[in-house]
Coordinates of C-alpha atoms in Angstrom, one line a residue:
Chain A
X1 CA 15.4 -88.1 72.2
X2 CA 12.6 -89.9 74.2
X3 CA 9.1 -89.3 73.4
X4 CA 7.8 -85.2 73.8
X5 CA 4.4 -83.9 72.6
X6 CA 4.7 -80.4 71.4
X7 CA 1.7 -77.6 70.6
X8 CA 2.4 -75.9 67.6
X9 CA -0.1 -72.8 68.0
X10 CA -0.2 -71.1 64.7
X11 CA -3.0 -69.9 62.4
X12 CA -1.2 -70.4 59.0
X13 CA -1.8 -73.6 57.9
X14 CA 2.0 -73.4 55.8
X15 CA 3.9 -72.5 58.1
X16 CA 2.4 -75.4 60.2
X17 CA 3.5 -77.6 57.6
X18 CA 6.6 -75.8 57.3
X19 CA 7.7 -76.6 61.1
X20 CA 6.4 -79.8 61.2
X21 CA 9.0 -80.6 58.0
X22 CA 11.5 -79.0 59.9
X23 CA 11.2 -81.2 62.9
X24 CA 10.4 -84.7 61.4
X25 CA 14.0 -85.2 61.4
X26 CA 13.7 -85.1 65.5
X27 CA 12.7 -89.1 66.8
X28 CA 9.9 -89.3 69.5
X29 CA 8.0 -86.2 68.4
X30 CA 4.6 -86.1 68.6
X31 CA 3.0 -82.8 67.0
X32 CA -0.2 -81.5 68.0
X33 CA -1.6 -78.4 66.0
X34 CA -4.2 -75.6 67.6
X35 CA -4.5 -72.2 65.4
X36 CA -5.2 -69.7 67.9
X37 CA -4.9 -69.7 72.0
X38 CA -8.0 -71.0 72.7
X39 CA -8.0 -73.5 70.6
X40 CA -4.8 -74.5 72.4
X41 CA -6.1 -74.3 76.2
X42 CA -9.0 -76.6 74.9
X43 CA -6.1 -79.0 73.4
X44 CA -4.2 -78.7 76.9
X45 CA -7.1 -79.3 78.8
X46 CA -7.0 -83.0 77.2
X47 CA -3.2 -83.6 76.4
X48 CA 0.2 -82.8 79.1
X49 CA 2.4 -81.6 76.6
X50 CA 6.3 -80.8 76.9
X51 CA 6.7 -77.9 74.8
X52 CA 4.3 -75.0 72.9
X53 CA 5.5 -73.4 70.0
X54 CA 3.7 -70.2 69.5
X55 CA 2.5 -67.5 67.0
X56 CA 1.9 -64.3 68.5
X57 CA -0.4 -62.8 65.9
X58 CA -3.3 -65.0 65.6
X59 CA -7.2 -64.1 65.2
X60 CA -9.5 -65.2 68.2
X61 CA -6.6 -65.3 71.1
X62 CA -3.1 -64.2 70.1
X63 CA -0.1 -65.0 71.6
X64 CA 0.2 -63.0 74.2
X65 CA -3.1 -63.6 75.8
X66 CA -2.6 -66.9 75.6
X67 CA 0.3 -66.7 77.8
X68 CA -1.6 -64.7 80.0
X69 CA -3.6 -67.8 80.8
X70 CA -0.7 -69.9 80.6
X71 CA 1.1 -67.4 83.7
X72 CA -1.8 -68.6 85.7
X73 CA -1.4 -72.3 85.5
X74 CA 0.5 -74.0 88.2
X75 CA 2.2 -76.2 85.8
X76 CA 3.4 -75.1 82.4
X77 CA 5.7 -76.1 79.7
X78 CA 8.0 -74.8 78.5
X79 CA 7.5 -71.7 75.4
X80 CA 9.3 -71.3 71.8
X81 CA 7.7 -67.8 70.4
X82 CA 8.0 -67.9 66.9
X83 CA 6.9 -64.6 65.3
X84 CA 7.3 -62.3 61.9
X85 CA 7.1 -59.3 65.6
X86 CA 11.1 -59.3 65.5
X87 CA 10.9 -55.6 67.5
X88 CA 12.8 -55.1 71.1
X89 CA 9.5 -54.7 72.6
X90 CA 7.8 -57.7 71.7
X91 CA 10.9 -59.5 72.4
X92 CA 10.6 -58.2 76.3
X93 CA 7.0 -58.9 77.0
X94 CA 7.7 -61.8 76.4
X95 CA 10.5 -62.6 78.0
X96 CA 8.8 -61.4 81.1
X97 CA 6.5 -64.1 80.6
X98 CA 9.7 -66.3 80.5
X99 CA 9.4 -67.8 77.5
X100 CA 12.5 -70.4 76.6
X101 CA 13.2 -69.0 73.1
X102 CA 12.4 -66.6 70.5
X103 CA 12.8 -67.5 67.4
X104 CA 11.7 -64.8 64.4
X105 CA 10.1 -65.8 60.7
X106 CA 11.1 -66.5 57.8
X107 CA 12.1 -69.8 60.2
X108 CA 15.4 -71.1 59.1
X109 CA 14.6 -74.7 59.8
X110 CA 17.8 -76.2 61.3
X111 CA 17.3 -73.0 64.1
X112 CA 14.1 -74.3 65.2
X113 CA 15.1 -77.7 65.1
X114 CA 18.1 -76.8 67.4
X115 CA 15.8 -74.8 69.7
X116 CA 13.3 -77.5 70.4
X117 CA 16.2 -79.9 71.4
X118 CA 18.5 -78.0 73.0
X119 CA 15.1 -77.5 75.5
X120 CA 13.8 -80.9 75.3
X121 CA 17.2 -82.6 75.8
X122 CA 19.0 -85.0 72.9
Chain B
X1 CA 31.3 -128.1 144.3
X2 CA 29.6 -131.8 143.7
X3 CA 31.7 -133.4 140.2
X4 CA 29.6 -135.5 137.6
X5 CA 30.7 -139.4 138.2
X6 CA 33.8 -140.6 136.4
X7 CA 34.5 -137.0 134.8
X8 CA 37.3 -135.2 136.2
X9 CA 36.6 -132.2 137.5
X10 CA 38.1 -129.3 135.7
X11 CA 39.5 -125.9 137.6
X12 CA 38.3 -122.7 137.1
X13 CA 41.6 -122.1 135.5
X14 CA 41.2 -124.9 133.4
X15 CA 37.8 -123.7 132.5
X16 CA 38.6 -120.4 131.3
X17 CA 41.1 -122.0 129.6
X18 CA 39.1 -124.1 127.5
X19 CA 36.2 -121.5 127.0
X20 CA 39.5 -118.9 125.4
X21 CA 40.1 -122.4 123.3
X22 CA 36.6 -122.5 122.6
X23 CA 36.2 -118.7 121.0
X24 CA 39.8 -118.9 119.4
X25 CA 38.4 -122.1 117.3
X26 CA 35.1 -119.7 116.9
X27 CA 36.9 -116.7 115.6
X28 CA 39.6 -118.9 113.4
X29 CA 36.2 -120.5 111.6
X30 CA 34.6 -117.5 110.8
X31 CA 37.9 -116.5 109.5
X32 CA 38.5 -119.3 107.4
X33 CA 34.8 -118.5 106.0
X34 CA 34.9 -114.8 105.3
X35 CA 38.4 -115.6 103.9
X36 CA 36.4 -118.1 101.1
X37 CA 33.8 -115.3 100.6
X38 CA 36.4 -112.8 100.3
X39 CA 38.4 -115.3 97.7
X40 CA 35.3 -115.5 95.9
X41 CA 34.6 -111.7 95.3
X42 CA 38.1 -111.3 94.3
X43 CA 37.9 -114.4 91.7
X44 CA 35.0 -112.2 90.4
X45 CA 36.6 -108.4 90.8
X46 CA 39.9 -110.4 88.6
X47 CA 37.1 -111.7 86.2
X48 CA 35.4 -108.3 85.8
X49 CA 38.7 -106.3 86.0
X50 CA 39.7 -108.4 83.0
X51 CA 36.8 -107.4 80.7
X52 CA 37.3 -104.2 81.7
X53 CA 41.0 -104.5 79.8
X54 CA 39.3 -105.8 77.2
X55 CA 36.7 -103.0 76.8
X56 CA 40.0 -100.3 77.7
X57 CA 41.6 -102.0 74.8
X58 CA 38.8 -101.5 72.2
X59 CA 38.0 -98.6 73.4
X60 CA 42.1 -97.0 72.8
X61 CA 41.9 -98.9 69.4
X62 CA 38.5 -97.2 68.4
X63 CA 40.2 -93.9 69.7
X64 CA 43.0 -94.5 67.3
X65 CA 41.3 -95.0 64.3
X66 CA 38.9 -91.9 65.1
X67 CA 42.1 -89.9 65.5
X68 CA 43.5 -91.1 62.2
X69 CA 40.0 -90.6 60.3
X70 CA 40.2 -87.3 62.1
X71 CA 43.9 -86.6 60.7
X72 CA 43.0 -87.9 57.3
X73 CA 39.5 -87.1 56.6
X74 CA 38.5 -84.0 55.2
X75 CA 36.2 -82.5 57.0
X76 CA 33.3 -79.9 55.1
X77 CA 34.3 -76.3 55.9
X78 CA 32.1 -74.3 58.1
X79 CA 31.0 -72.0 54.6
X80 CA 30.0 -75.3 52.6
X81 CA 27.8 -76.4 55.5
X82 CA 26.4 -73.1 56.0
X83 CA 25.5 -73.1 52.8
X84 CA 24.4 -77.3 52.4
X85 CA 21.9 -76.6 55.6
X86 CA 20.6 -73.0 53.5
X87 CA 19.8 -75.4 50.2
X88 CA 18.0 -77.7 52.7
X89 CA 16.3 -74.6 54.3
X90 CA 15.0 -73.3 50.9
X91 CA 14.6 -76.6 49.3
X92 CA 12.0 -76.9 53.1
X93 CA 10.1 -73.6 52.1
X94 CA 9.8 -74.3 48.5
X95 CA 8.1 -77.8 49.2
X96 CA 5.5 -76.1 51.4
X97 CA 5.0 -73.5 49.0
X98 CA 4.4 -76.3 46.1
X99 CA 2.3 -78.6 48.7
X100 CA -0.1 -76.1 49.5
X101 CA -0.7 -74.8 46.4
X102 CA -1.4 -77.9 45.1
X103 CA -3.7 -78.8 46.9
X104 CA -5.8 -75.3 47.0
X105 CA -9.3 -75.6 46.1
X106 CA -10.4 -72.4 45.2
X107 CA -9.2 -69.5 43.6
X108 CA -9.6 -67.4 46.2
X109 CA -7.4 -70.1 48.4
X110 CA -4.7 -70.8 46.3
X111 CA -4.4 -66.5 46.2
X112 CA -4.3 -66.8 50.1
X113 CA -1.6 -69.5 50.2
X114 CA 0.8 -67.0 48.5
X115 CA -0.3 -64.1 50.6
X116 CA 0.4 -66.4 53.4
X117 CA 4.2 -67.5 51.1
X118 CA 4.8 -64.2 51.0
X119 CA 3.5 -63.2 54.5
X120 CA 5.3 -66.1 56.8
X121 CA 7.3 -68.2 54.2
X122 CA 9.4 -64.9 52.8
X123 CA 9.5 -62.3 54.9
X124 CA 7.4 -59.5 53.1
X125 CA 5.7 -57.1 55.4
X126 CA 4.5 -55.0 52.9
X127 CA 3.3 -55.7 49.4
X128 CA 0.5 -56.0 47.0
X129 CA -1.1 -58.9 44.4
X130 CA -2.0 -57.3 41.0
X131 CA -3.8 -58.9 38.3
X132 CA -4.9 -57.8 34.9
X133 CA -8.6 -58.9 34.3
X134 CA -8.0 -58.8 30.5
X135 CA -5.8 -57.5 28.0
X136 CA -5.0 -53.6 28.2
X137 CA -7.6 -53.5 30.9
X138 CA -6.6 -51.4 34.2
X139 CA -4.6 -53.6 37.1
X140 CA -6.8 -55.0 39.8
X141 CA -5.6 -55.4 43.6
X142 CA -6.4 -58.6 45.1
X143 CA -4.3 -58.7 47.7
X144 CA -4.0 -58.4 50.7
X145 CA -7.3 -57.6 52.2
X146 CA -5.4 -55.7 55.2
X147 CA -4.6 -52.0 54.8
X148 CA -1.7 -52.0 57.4
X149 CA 0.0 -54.4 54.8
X150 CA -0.2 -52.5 51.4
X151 CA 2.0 -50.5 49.7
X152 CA 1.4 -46.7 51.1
X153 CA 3.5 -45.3 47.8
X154 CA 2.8 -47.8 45.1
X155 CA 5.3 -47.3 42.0
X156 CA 3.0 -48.2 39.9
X157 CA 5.4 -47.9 37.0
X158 CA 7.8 -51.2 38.4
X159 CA 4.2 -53.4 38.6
X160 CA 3.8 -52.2 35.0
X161 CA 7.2 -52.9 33.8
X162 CA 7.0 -56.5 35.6
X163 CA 4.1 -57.1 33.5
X164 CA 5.3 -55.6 30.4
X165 CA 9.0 -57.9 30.4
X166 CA 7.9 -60.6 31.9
X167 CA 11.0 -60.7 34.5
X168 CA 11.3 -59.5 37.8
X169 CA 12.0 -55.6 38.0
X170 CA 13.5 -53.3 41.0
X171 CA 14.2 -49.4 41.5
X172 CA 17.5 -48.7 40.0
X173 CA 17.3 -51.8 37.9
X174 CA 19.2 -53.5 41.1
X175 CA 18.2 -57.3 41.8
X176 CA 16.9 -57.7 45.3
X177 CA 16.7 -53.8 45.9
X178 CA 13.1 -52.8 47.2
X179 CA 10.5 -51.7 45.7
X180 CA 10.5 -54.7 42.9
X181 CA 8.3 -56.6 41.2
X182 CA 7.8 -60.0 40.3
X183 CA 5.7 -60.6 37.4
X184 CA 2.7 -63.5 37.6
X185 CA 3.2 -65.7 34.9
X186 CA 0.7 -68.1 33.1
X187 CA 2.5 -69.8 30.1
X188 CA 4.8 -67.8 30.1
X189 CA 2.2 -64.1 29.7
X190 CA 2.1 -61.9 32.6
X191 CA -0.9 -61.9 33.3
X192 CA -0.4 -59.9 37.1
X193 CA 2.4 -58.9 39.8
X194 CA 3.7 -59.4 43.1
X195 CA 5.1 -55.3 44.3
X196 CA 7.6 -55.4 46.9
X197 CA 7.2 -53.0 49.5
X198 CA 9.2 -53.8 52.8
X199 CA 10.2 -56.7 53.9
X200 CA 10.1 -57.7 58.2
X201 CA 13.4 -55.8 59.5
X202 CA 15.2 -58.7 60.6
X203 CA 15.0 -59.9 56.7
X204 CA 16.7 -56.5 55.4
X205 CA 16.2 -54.0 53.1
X206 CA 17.2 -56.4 50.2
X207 CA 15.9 -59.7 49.0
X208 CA 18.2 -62.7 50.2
X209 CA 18.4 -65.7 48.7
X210 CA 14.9 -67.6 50.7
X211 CA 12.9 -64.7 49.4
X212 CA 14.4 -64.5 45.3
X213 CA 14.0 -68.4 45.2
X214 CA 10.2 -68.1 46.9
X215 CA 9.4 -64.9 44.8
X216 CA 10.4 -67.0 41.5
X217 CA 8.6 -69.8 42.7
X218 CA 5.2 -67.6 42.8
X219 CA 5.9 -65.6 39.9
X220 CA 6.1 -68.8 37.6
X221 CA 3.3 -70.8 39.8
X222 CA 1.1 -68.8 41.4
X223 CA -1.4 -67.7 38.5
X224 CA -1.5 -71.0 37.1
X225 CA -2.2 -72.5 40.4
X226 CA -5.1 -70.1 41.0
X227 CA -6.7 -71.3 37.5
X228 CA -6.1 -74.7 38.3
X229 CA -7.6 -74.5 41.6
X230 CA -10.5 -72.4 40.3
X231 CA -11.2 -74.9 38.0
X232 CA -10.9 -77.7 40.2
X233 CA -13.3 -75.5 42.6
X234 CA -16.1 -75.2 40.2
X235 CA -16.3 -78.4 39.5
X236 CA -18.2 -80.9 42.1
X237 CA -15.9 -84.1 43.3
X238 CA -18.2 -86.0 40.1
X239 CA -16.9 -84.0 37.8
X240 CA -13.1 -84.7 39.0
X241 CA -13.9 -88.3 38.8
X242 CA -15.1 -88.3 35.6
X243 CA -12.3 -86.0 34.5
X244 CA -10.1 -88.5 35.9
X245 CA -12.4 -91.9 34.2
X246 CA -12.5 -90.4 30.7
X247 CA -8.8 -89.5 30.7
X248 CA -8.3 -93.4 32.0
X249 CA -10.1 -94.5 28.9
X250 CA -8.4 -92.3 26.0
X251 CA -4.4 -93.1 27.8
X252 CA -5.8 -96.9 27.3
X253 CA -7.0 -96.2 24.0
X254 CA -3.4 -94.9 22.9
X255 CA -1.2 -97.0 21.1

C-alpha cells in the first residue's frame, strides 16, 4: 500500500487507540486524530487526506453534520462511518451522503482493517 | 545538342538507362542497410526471447513447487482462523482496555475509561457502575452520568448478589444472559458492580465472548485502577518522583 493519510474523527480517546492498533499492521499509514467535526474541518483545512473514519455521536459537531459540510466541498474523500448507531435509519442517512462503508462497534479489528484497504487499494 | 570534349555523348535512351541503374543501386543500398538494422533487432528479439524462456522456466518450476506445497501442506481450516483472528481481536481490545487504565490520572478518569470499555470497547448500551462507600453502607451509582444509558428496571438484587459472591451473576443463573452483574473487585473484596442492562442490538441479547473477556477484565481491574489512579492524582509529579527515588534507594539497600 503506498502512502494514505487517514482522519480518524472520534471523541473516545480508546477507541482511538483501539483503531489505530488495528491498522498499524497496514504500511504507508499516516493517522491523524480530530475528536469531533469541527475539530476535523480545522485538520482538513491544513492536511489533503485520503480517507475519514468517522463517529457519529460526538459532542460539539457529530457525525452527521460533519458530513453536511463535507457534501458541500468540491473535493472529498472518501468516508468509513463507524458507529455503536447500528439502526436501518442511521444506516440510510448516511448512505445518502455516500459514505464508502459502515462499519458498527464493538469494531472487530481485522473488519476495519479490510475496509480501509479494500478502499484505499493494497 | 553541343557534347562536352572527348566524352561520348550518351542517348536519351542510354540516359534513362543509366538513371534506372542509378535508383536500382539506390534502392539495393538502402536494402542492404535496413536488412543490417533489421538483423540487428532480431539478434536482440532472439536475446530477449531467450531470457524470456528462462523466466517461463522458473516461473513453471515455482508453479510446481506451489502446487505441491498446495497438495501437501495443510492448510488452517476456515473455523481455526476464525477463531486465531477473534484471539487477536480480543487480545486488541484487552490491550486498550489495560493501556488506558494505566495510565488514568484521576479517579474520576480511570471510572470514565471503563464507561467508555464498556460503552465503545463491549457493546453495552445500557448499564450502571455501583460502588459501596464502606462496609454495609447503601450502594452508590457513579456511573454513567447520562439518564438515556441507565438501567430503567434495576434488579437490584443481581448487583447485590455480585457483590455478596464475588463472581459474576445473571437472571436465571445463565452465563451471558442479561440482566447480570459483574462484581468490582479490589484484592479479591467486592467492593462495587458493573449491572448489565442491554447491550447495542447488533451485539445480541447475550454476552459473546469480546464482552465476558472485557467484563472480567473490569471486574478484576477496574477498582484497583481507580485507587491507583486516585492516588497517583493526589499526589503532585514531586511526590511520584520521590515515590520513585526512595523506592530506588531501599531495592539498592536489599541484599
Amino acid at each position: 500500500m503506498t502512502a494514505h493519510t487517514v482522519l480518524v474523527i472520534e471523541d473516545s480517546p480508546t477507541m482511538r487507540q483501539l483503531m489505530s492498533l488495528a491498522l498499524r499492521r497496514l504500511p504507508g499509514l499516516s493517522l491523524v486524530a480530530a475528536s469531533n467535526g469541527a475539530e476535523a474541518l480545522e485538520r482538513m483545512a491544513e492536511v489533503e487526506f485520503d480517507l475519514i473514519l468517522l463517529d457519529l455521536n460526538m459532542p460539539v459537531m457529530g457525525g452527521f453534520t460533519f458530513l453536511e459540510h463535507l457534501a458541500t466541498r468540491a473535493t472529498r474523500p472518501p468516508v468509513i462511518v463507524i458507529t455503536t448507531e447500528g439502526d436501518a435509519a442511521d444506516r440510510e442517512r448516511a448512505a445518502s451522503f455516500g459514505v464508502a462503508a459502515y462499519v458498527t462497534k464493538p469494531l472487530r479489528a481485522n473488519d476495519l482493517a479490510s475496509a480501509v484497504t479494500k478502499i484505499l487499494g493494497a | 545538342m553541343a557534347a562536352d570534349e572527348g566524352e561520348p555523348a550518351l542517348s536519351s535512351s542510354a540516359e534513362a538507362a543509366l538513371a534506372a541503374l542509378q535508383r536500382s543501386v539506390a534502392a539495393i543500398e538502402e536494402f542492404v542497410e535496413r536488412t543490417s538494422r533489421q538483423a540487428l533487432v532480431i539478434a536482440s528479439l532472439e536475446s530477449e526471447l531467450g531470457r524470456a524462456r528462462e523466466q517461463h522456466r522458473y516461473l513453471e518450476q515455482e508453479l510446481a513447487r506451489l502446487r505441491v506445497e498446495l497438495t501437501n501442506g495443510d492448510p488452517m481450516p476456515a473455523a481455526e482462523r476464525d477463531a486465531l483472528v477473534e484471539d487477536q481481536n480480543i487480545f486488541a481490545h484487552m490491550f486498550v482496555t489495560s493501556d488506558r487504565l494505566a495510565h488514568a490520572s484521576s479517579a474520576s478518569e480511570a471510572l470514565d475509561i471503563g464507561v467508555e470499555v464498556l460503552h465503545n470497547l463491549a457493546g453495552v448500551h445500557r448499564y450502571a457502575v455501583w460502588l459501596v462507600p464502606a462496609p454495609g453502607a447503601p450502594l452508590r451509582m457513579v456511573a454513567p452520568s447520562e439518564a438515556r444509558f441507565r438501567g430503567a428496571a434495576a434488579d437490584r438484587a443481581i448487583v447485590l448478589r455480585a457483590i455478596a459472591t464475588g463472581r459474576p451473576t445473571s437472571t436465571g443463573g445463565e452465563p451471558g444472559a442479561l440482566p447480570g452483574a459483574f462484581p468490582l473487585l479490589l484484592d479479591g473484596i467486592a467492593v462495587g458492580a458493573i449491572e448489565l442492562v442491554e447491550l447495542v442490538p447488533q451485539v445480541g441479547a447475550r454476552l459473546g465472548r469480546l464482552q465476558d473477556e472485557l467484563l472480567q477484565f473490569l471486574s478484576e481491574r477496574l477498582a484497583l485502577s481507580i485507587c491507583q489512579a486516585d492516588a497517583r492524582g493526589r499526589a503532585d509529579d514531586r511526590g511520584w518522583i520521590g515515590a520513585i527515588a526512595g523506592f530506588a534507594l531501599i531495592a539498592e539497600e536489599q541484599p
